[in-house]
Amino acid sequence: MLDAVDAVLVRELQRDGRATFQALADRVGLSRTAVRARVQNLLETEVVRVVGIVHAAVVGAEAIGHVSVTVDGSARKVAAAIAERPAVSFTALTAGPHDLVAQVRTRDDGTLAAEVDHIRTVSGVRSAEVFRSVATVRDTHAVVRELGDIALDDIDWRLLQELQRDGRAPYTRLAHIIGLSQAATRARVVRLMRSGVIQVTGLADPLALGAAELGGFGLVVTGGLRRVAEAVAAQEGVRYLATGFGRYDIVGQAEAPSRAEMVAVLDAIRAVPGATVRESWHHLDVVKESYAVELPDKPLNGA
């Protein structure tokens, strides 16, 4: 568990991964030097990873499937094999109706179907059921608002590549890579973030923040789907929620400091009018969580 100051720093980095050391220092009431040391330690120990998450519409990765897998033999070996696929952004071993779950992000339904077919061919996979996400209502780590029209040039694409690797890359290094001044580089990065093209955020170790329990749930809905989804997404502890079609109407993820509090999260969801928990499952171990996507390789002139 983190101390109170580090916990605040991690939460601030989740909110704004490029927050300056001075802004963070002002938030926690310590010197800039002390905060820099604390943040560096958090990054080096991988308590938090600051990454840039590119809007799905920018890279054409809007076909999202949540795959529930049952296996024969070792679930960990199967999960490791599934996690090797670049299109798989999340994989976790679970206790509940299935042995593991995975999230797959692709450009279209044809590619999504091909990825799911590949999962079915992995040695040890007995079955794979798919929930096709149509709309993401809540995602603590990604941009979910509608993206307006924005033109991206080669320099923008290069910045997106670098920010995916290191969301806190200093402007001096970014400026050197793209061949612009620091001021011009900063202006471009700010534009990319404010427009919603990329969100720079901290991916934190849940255990470090006291979220010892992670789980998922599938809901069926009576009445207006969007209304129910927004009410469920507003519940404390819900960190991801999507509507779609398959065996559920809604799929979500939740986190809580303890099992008792996870039960409270699920009870709050059950109390939402029109929502019925068809299934829930416990995440025993997160095997993969990555929001990086393959971007066009457009080297700059002279690079």
C-alpha atoms as one frame of an Amber mdcrd trajectory, in Angstrom:
protein
   0.000   0.000   0.000   1.153   3.533  -0.765   1.387   6.293   1.772  -1.133
   9.123   1.528   1.113  11.405  -0.551   2.027   8.766  -3.133  -1.624   7.736
  -3.400  -2.591  11.321  -4.247   0.244  11.561  -6.786  -0.916   8.395  -8.527
  -4.514   9.648  -8.655  -3.321  12.962 -10.103  -1.289  11.141 -12.759  -4.353
   9.094 -13.629  -6.250  12.340 -14.118  -3.452  14.076 -16.056  -0.414  12.012
 -16.931   1.527  15.092 -18.057   0.873  17.174 -14.947   4.008  19.184 -14.164
   6.070  18.444 -11.063   5.187  21.925  -9.805   1.465  21.295 -10.211   1.834
  17.983  -8.386   3.899  19.655  -5.668   1.207  22.286  -5.177  -1.383  19.523
  -4.904   0.387  17.584  -2.133   2.175  20.458  -0.358   5.741  19.259  -0.878
   8.712  20.734  -2.711   9.097  20.192  -6.435  12.310  18.240  -5.796  10.615
  15.901  -3.331   7.716  15.289  -5.677  10.033  14.601  -8.618  11.821  11.935
  -6.553   8.542  10.353  -5.485   7.157  10.278  -9.032  10.378   8.803 -10.407
  10.219   6.069  -7.778   6.580   5.318  -8.623   7.496   5.016 -12.301  10.658
   2.964 -11.758   8.897   0.491  -9.478   5.995   0.323 -11.968   3.433   1.248
  -9.361   2.167   3.482 -12.158   2.891   3.599 -15.888   2.101   6.836 -17.711
   1.039   6.152 -21.280  -0.783   7.870 -24.097  -4.037   6.178 -25.140  -5.080
   7.063 -28.682  -8.787   7.471 -29.424 -10.115   4.318 -31.088 -11.620   6.316
 -33.969  -8.196   7.729 -34.871  -6.706   4.310 -35.537  -9.867   2.560 -36.664
  -9.978   0.177 -33.683 -13.657   0.622 -32.930 -14.742  -3.020 -33.193 -14.406
  -4.253 -29.602 -15.159  -7.761 -28.422 -15.245  -9.049 -24.842 -14.416 -12.749
 -24.999 -15.249 -15.213 -22.210 -13.152 -18.378 -22.473 -13.402 -21.823 -20.874
 -10.375 -24.111 -21.061  -9.136 -27.647 -20.617  -5.890 -27.796 -18.681  -3.889
 -24.746 -17.635  -5.844 -21.486 -17.857  -2.616 -19.532 -17.316  -0.947 -21.062
 -20.384  -4.012 -20.313 -22.485  -4.178 -16.743 -21.172  -0.485 -16.190 -21.938
  -0.971 -17.424 -25.511  -4.022 -15.212 -26.039  -2.214 -12.200 -24.549   0.477
 -12.455 -27.243  -1.980 -11.198 -29.853  -1.478  -7.457 -30.511  -5.246  -6.986
 -30.871  -5.813  -8.276 -27.321  -5.730  -5.299 -24.950  -6.770  -7.041 -21.725
  -6.615 -10.585 -20.393  -7.392 -11.858 -16.900  -7.733 -15.214 -15.199 -11.126
 -15.396 -13.537 -13.199 -17.326 -11.045 -16.835 -17.628 -12.055 -18.698 -18.933
 -15.093 -15.540 -18.805 -17.273 -11.825 -19.446 -16.776 -10.544 -16.240 -18.325
 -11.733 -13.122 -20.103 -10.103 -11.056 -22.847 -10.828  -7.803 -24.635 -10.085
  -7.615 -28.359  -9.896  -4.333 -30.304  -9.883  -4.382 -34.118 -10.760  -2.149
 -37.064 -13.938  -3.971 -38.155 -16.179  -6.925 -37.413 -14.475  -9.127 -40.000
 -11.112  -8.664 -38.309 -12.734  -9.144 -34.897 -14.241 -12.433 -36.052 -10.820
 -13.566 -37.309  -9.216 -12.731 -33.945 -11.892 -14.651 -32.057 -11.414 -17.594
 -34.424  -7.708 -17.511 -33.595  -8.523 -17.592 -29.876 -10.683 -20.657 -30.472
  -7.701 -22.418 -32.102  -5.378 -21.835 -29.131  -4.441 -25.145 -27.548  -6.580
 -25.761 -24.467  -9.485 -23.500 -25.429 -12.776 -25.347 -25.090 -15.125 -22.461
 -25.913 -15.102 -18.711 -26.495 -18.238 -16.562 -26.204 -18.238 -12.997 -27.526
 -19.985  -9.841 -26.367 -19.756  -7.273 -29.176 -19.420  -3.811 -27.682 -21.351
  -1.089 -29.490 -20.818   1.922 -27.213 -18.367   2.555 -24.393 -20.166   4.452
 -21.646 -17.332   4.631 -19.121 -13.608   3.887 -19.318 -11.294   5.317 -16.683
  -8.302   4.870 -19.000  -9.494   5.931 -22.435 -11.186   8.759 -24.291 -14.870
   7.923 -24.688 -16.240  11.200 -26.026 -17.047  11.618 -29.705 -14.074  12.751
 -31.736 -14.520  15.808 -33.932 -12.918  16.357 -37.316  -9.182  16.821 -36.914
  -6.427  16.549 -39.501  -3.228  14.786 -38.445   0.066  15.212 -40.253   3.232
  13.105 -40.071   4.526  15.060 -37.079   1.313  14.394 -35.147   1.551  10.659
 -35.854   5.152  10.617 -34.634   4.139  12.395 -31.431   1.354   9.875 -30.871
   3.859   7.041 -31.260   6.218   8.560 -28.709   3.463   9.380 -26.210   2.167
   5.812 -26.405   5.612   4.628 -25.328   6.132   7.261 -22.644   3.305   9.585
 -21.721   5.638  11.791 -19.667   8.323  12.126 -22.325   9.807  15.637 -21.796
   9.154  18.285 -24.407  12.916  18.608 -24.932  13.119  14.993 -26.121   9.917
  15.198 -28.175  11.130  18.415 -29.807  14.428  16.765 -30.731  12.613  13.794
 -32.284  10.234  15.824 -34.454  12.603  18.710 -35.211  10.476  21.562 -33.874
  10.972  24.051 -31.056   9.827  23.114 -27.551   7.058  25.708 -27.741   5.757
  24.330 -31.052   6.015  20.780 -29.760   4.115  21.635 -26.609   1.382  23.337
 -28.642   0.939  20.214 -30.763   0.779  17.877 -27.764  -1.764  20.124 -26.013
  -3.855  20.218 -29.203  -3.813  16.415 -29.494  -4.910  16.031 -25.867  -7.564
  18.753 -25.845  -9.125  17.477 -29.058  -9.442  13.986 -27.569  -7.078  12.370
 -30.070  -4.989  11.072 -27.162  -5.398  10.855 -23.412  -2.240  10.702 -21.315
  -2.983   8.849 -18.108  -1.427   6.722 -15.401  -2.099   2.991 -15.413  -1.747
   2.116 -11.744  -1.239  -1.152  -9.938  -4.680  -1.602  -8.312  -3.192  -3.252
  -5.234  -1.022  -0.207  -4.585  -4.157   1.940  -4.450  -6.000  -0.430  -2.177
  -8.200  -1.877  -4.910  -7.481  -5.454  -3.893 -10.570  -6.822  -5.621 -11.217
  -6.624  -9.362 -14.139  -8.173 -11.127 -16.497  -8.091 -14.047 -20.219  -8.330
 -14.585 -22.720  -8.921 -17.359 -26.144  -7.294 -17.152 -29.454  -7.741 -18.909
 -31.705  -4.713 -19.102 -35.391  -3.952 -19.158 -36.391  -0.514 -20.395 -34.112
   2.065 -21.960 -30.604   0.660 -22.349 -28.709   3.962 -22.393 -30.484   5.248
 -19.292 -29.668   2.097 -17.343 -26.071   2.050 -18.610 -25.422   5.637 -17.531
 -26.909   4.950 -14.091 -24.722   1.861 -13.624 -21.617   3.684 -14.905 -22.157
   6.370 -12.273 -21.876   3.861  -9.416 -18.786   4.050  -7.241 -16.296   1.324
  -8.126 -17.358   0.894 -11.769 -14.299   1.600 -13.909 -15.454   0.308 -17.309
 -18.861  -0.142 -18.889 -20.012  -0.873 -22.444 -23.323  -1.616 -24.109 -23.676
  -4.064 -26.959 -25.116  -7.412 -27.872 -24.448 -11.040 -27.074 -25.386 -12.948
 -23.925 -25.619  -9.607 -22.076 -26.824  -6.093 -22.823 -24.049  -4.496 -20.743
 -20.557  -5.617 -19.742 -18.571  -3.863 -17.040 -15.557  -3.991 -14.743 -15.464
  -2.957 -11.103 -12.836  -2.509  -8.401 -13.032  -2.338  -4.608 -10.697  -2.409
  -1.593 -12.211  -5.633  -0.210 -14.593  -8.445  -1.048 -17.229  -6.933   1.205
 -17.002  -3.647  -0.688 -17.101  -5.472  -4.033 -20.352  -7.046  -2.866 -21.569
  -3.528  -2.072 -20.664  -2.373  -5.614 -22.639  -5.252  -7.134 -25.560  -4.588
  -4.786 -25.589  -0.943  -5.894 -25.693  -2.098  -9.517 -28.585  -4.462  -8.740
 -30.442  -1.550  -7.183 -30.444   0.374 -10.485 -33.963   0.146 -11.947 -33.966
  -2.034 -15.049 -30.582  -3.711 -14.381 -30.232  -7.418 -13.609 -26.857  -9.032
 -12.936 -26.884 -12.167 -15.079 -23.294 -13.139 -14.259 -20.367 -11.794 -12.285
 -16.786 -12.982 -12.011 -13.661 -12.333  -9.978 -10.371 -11.349 -11.628  -7.784
 -13.625 -10.045  -4.825 -12.246 -12.004  -4.507  -9.648 -14.756  -2.219 -11.184
 -17.371  -2.205  -8.249 -19.793  -3.433  -4.665 -19.787  -2.177  -2.611 -22.716
  -3.806   0.251 -24.585  -1.044   0.695 -27.157  -2.127   0.316 -30.769  -0.171
   0.056 -33.983   0.103   3.487 -35.570   1.087   4.334 -39.141   4.871   4.372
 -39.472   5.430   7.787 -41.026   9.037   8.855 -40.483   9.738  12.536 -40.630
  11.829  13.998 -43.403  15.426  13.502 -42.497  14.585  11.152 -39.599
